[in-house]
Amino acid sequence: MTAMTMVEAIRDAHMIAMERDDRVVVFGEDVGFFGGVFRCTQGLQERFGDHRCFDAPINESAIVGAAIGMAAYGLRPCVEMQFADYMYPAYDQIVSEAARLRHRSAGDFSAPIVVRMPSGGGIFGGQTHSQSPEALFTHVAGLTTVVVSNPYDAKGLLIAAIEDEDPVVFLEPKRVYNGPFDGHHDRPVVPWSKHPLGEVPDGYYAIPLGEARVHRTGSDLTVLTYGTLVHVAETAANERDIDAEIIDLRTLVPLDVDTIVESVVKTGRCLVLHEATVTSGFGAELSATVQERCFYHLEAPIVRVAGWDTPYPHALEWSYFPGPERVGRAMQEVLAA
Amino acid sequence: MKKPALDEKVERVALMRKQLVRVLDDDGSAVGEWVPDLSADAKIAGLRDMMTVRSFDARMLRAHRQGKISFYMQALGEEAIACAQQRALRPGDMHFPTYRQQGLLIAAGYPIVQMMNQILSNEQDPLKGRQLPVLYSAKSHGFFSISGNLATQYPQAVGWAMASAMRGDTAIASAWIGEGASAENDFHAALVMASTYQAPVILNIVNNHWAISTPEDFARGASATFADRGYGFSIPAIRVDGNDYLAAYAASQWAAERARSNLGPTLIEWITLRRGAHSTSDDPSVYRPEHESEQFPLADPVERLRQHLVALGEWDDDRHRDLQHEIDTEIESAFAEADSHGSVKSGVVPSPATMFDDVYAELPRHLREQRDQVGE
């Protein structure tokens, strides 16, 4: 076991995947020589050479398009979008091409690629460095969408994503790269070295895609969330002494319905949290899933707390971000109903 | 027209983006430095490929009029380019085609019946009724799955070529696009990648002068040619008479040898004319000038190669008639067989449960549940 930040865990996952399989190649903007603006690919080019890890021109469509071609040849490309906000030029390649290639060719070709992207706010990135576009991927047939919340999961899930036979969109909430952000932006940053999920096993391990993790067991209500808000939910529950069961979904599609249903049947109450804009967000899917499968077990309406339906505002970031205050109030609302 | 050495400096071939490579003159003689080293038999094989594409297209248009298929796209007048390039490349190379390169499949010997099964979307359709007619996929024959979205295949081809180079393989990729779709972002994205990494790829632009209803200048803008697009990326770019089978073969071979010798990408603008409609859903009579085909300066590719073979003493009217009859019979019997497997029009199509296959390598829970709702 080694104490790692999420950045270091992601770097370690790359190292291990590249060592185990020489078909794995890594590229993107500033990814090669520099090692990525968030340092997630640092050291890869030095260790594996510039045919395995290299810089790309600033053209996201070219990066993902080339990755699809490489995958069709037989490689296992893992590419980085510098920010999730920059993936839109690649969206056509992800949605119309990577996601559908296996289906449209009836298995003649496939696109086993990973598209990593730092997502979410909390670093004063403004509207073009803070978005959480996961719902734009979960709506697409053929994609697997992962959102990580901690170093342990990040390493095991990234290795699984690289080994997967199909395209995986891998979102890394950048606010938890260096610590389990509790939502209190005015308090000192807690490092991963002081958190149990910052303890990362050495060597190879894979966490199966499509399995949620019960982050905290409880009996008062079920919180369905992922990414940064896993930690915010935990903080809010502790602050208000609420016995919340917090489920870190980890993979949004395919969704671990069994874990969700088991928890909601037990607690009878459900709060859905995410940082992305609320309307047509993945929370709507979660809410519908719980309603369809647990309606007769529910003792209160399902409540969603999410980002407002506005662009992510630079100076008003903490009014936008669903922090422990909003989350805690919503927990009490669900319990009071 | 001078034929440059494979490793000629890009600035010394720069003017070729304004010129036109031709081999067959107006009398059917093969002249100049670009004459390819092809036997009479190889030329007859090329003639046969082109005539097969033409006969195939004619039969499919008839099938559409008969109400047997939902849609079709012919390659009338453009057959030489894909047919010749397929013969100039090697097995193991990968084409990333558009919807008008059926010549690649036919010249590669892909089974005609399989193409028809795909077009009919019948029980034997290799793509299981999932794709519009003509959007084939045939990895076994070096033919990448056609998307239907435009230009996306261009950066994919560059990536495939990069992968081949990274693995020390000698296989090359060939990207195809129409002149109209070269206005798309992905076309330019691909040129950046190809130039930066010197990928072993042929970048074909088939300039057939029409993007559905808009003439070529909407995509070309103020440039003189589409081959000009290569210049800013220092990608050697040549313009070639696309109705000249021998020039198409020679230019493809030159570009392929450059790629295989680690000399990087080559852009080829093929000059041709879309003699028919864009597709069976299109009516060109409302936007195209009358007599355009007759006035187009580059004559029909089938006629030109036939004339050349006659001039060589290798061909005559009787042999031509016999070959035409043989091809038409082959196409007719292939269609009879394909038609016996049903069609999207007759409702004899793959089972609904199969639509859930291949969304992922393994069927996830939500698709299993949805498949159960559809039933058999």
CSV table of N, CA and C in Angstrom, one decimal, chain B residues 1 12 18 23 32 51 57 61 84 87 121 153 169 178 205 235-236 255 263 266 269 275 293 329-330 336 338 360:
chain,number,residue,atom,x,y,z
B,1,MET,N,3.5,15.3,-68.2
B,1,MET,CA,3.6,15.6,-66.8
B,1,MET,C,4.8,14.8,-66.2
B,12,ARG,N,9.2,21.1,-54.4
B,12,ARG,CA,9.5,20.8,-55.8
B,12,ARG,C,8.3,20.1,-56.5
B,18,LYS,N,-1.7,22.3,-58.9
B,18,LYS,CA,-2.5,23.1,-59.9
B,18,LYS,C,-2.6,22.4,-61.2
B,23,VAL,N,-2.6,9.9,-68.1
B,23,VAL,CA,-1.8,8.9,-68.8
B,23,VAL,C,-2.4,8.7,-70.2
B,32,GLY,N,3.7,9.4,-71.5
B,32,GLY,CA,4.3,10.2,-70.4
B,32,GLY,C,4.9,9.3,-69.3
B,51,MET,N,-16.7,-2.3,-65.1
B,51,MET,CA,-17.9,-2.7,-65.7
B,51,MET,C,-18.8,-3.4,-64.7
B,57,ASP,N,-24.4,-1.2,-60.1
B,57,ASP,CA,-25.2,0.0,-59.8
B,57,ASP,C,-26.5,0.0,-60.6
B,61,LEU,N,-30.2,0.2,-59.0
B,61,LEU,CA,-31.2,1.3,-59.2
B,61,LEU,C,-32.5,0.7,-59.7
B,84,ALA,N,-9.1,1.3,-59.4
B,84,ALA,CA,-7.7,1.3,-59.7
B,84,ALA,C,-6.9,1.3,-58.4
B,87,ARG,N,-6.5,-2.0,-56.7
B,87,ARG,CA,-5.6,-2.9,-57.3
B,87,ARG,C,-4.1,-2.4,-57.1
B,121,SER,N,-30.9,-5.4,-46.7
B,121,SER,CA,-31.2,-5.5,-45.2
B,121,SER,C,-31.9,-6.8,-44.9
B,153,GLN,N,-14.3,9.7,-40.9
B,153,GLN,CA,-13.3,8.6,-41.2
B,153,GLN,C,-11.9,9.1,-41.5
B,169,ASP,N,4.8,-2.0,-38.7
B,169,ASP,CA,4.1,-2.7,-39.8
B,169,ASP,C,4.3,-1.9,-41.1
B,178,GLY,N,-15.4,13.1,-50.2
B,178,GLY,CA,-15.8,13.8,-51.4
B,178,GLY,C,-15.4,15.3,-51.2
B,205,ILE,N,-9.2,12.9,-52.1
B,205,ILE,CA,-10.4,13.8,-52.3
B,205,ILE,C,-11.0,13.5,-53.6
B,235,ILE,N,2.0,18.8,-47.2
B,235,ILE,CA,1.7,17.4,-47.6
B,235,ILE,C,1.8,17.4,-49.2
B,236,PRO,N,2.6,16.6,-49.8
B,236,PRO,CA,2.6,16.6,-51.2
B,236,PRO,C,1.2,16.3,-51.8
B,255,ALA,N,1.7,7.2,-54.4
B,255,ALA,CA,1.4,7.6,-53.0
B,255,ALA,C,1.6,6.4,-52.1
B,263,LEU,N,7.8,7.9,-46.2
B,263,LEU,CA,7.9,9.3,-46.7
B,263,LEU,C,6.6,10.1,-46.4
B,266,THR,N,0.3,11.5,-48.6
B,266,THR,CA,0.1,12.2,-49.9
B,266,THR,C,-1.3,12.5,-50.1
B,269,GLU,N,-6.1,14.8,-55.2
B,269,GLU,CA,-7.5,15.3,-55.7
B,269,GLU,C,-7.8,14.6,-57.0
B,275,ARG,N,-22.0,11.6,-62.6
B,275,ARG,CA,-22.9,11.7,-63.7
B,275,ARG,C,-24.3,11.4,-63.3
B,293,SER,N,-22.8,16.3,-68.5
B,293,SER,CA,-22.0,15.1,-68.7
B,293,SER,C,-21.3,15.2,-70.1
B,329,THR,N,-24.9,-11.2,-66.4
B,329,THR,CA,-25.5,-12.5,-65.9
B,329,THR,C,-25.1,-12.8,-64.5
B,330,GLU,N,-23.8,-12.5,-64.2
B,330,GLU,CA,-23.3,-12.7,-62.8
B,330,GLU,C,-24.1,-11.9,-61.8
B,336,ALA,N,-30.7,-12.5,-57.8
B,336,ALA,CA,-31.7,-13.5,-57.6
B,336,ALA,C,-31.5,-14.2,-56.2
B,338,ALA,N,-29.7,-13.1,-53.6
B,338,ALA,CA,-29.8,-12.2,-52.4
B,338,ALA,C,-31.3,-11.9,-52.2
B,360,TYR,N,-22.6,-3.4,-26.9
B,360,TYR,CA,-21.4,-3.6,-26.1
B,360,TYR,C,-20.9,-5.0,-26.4
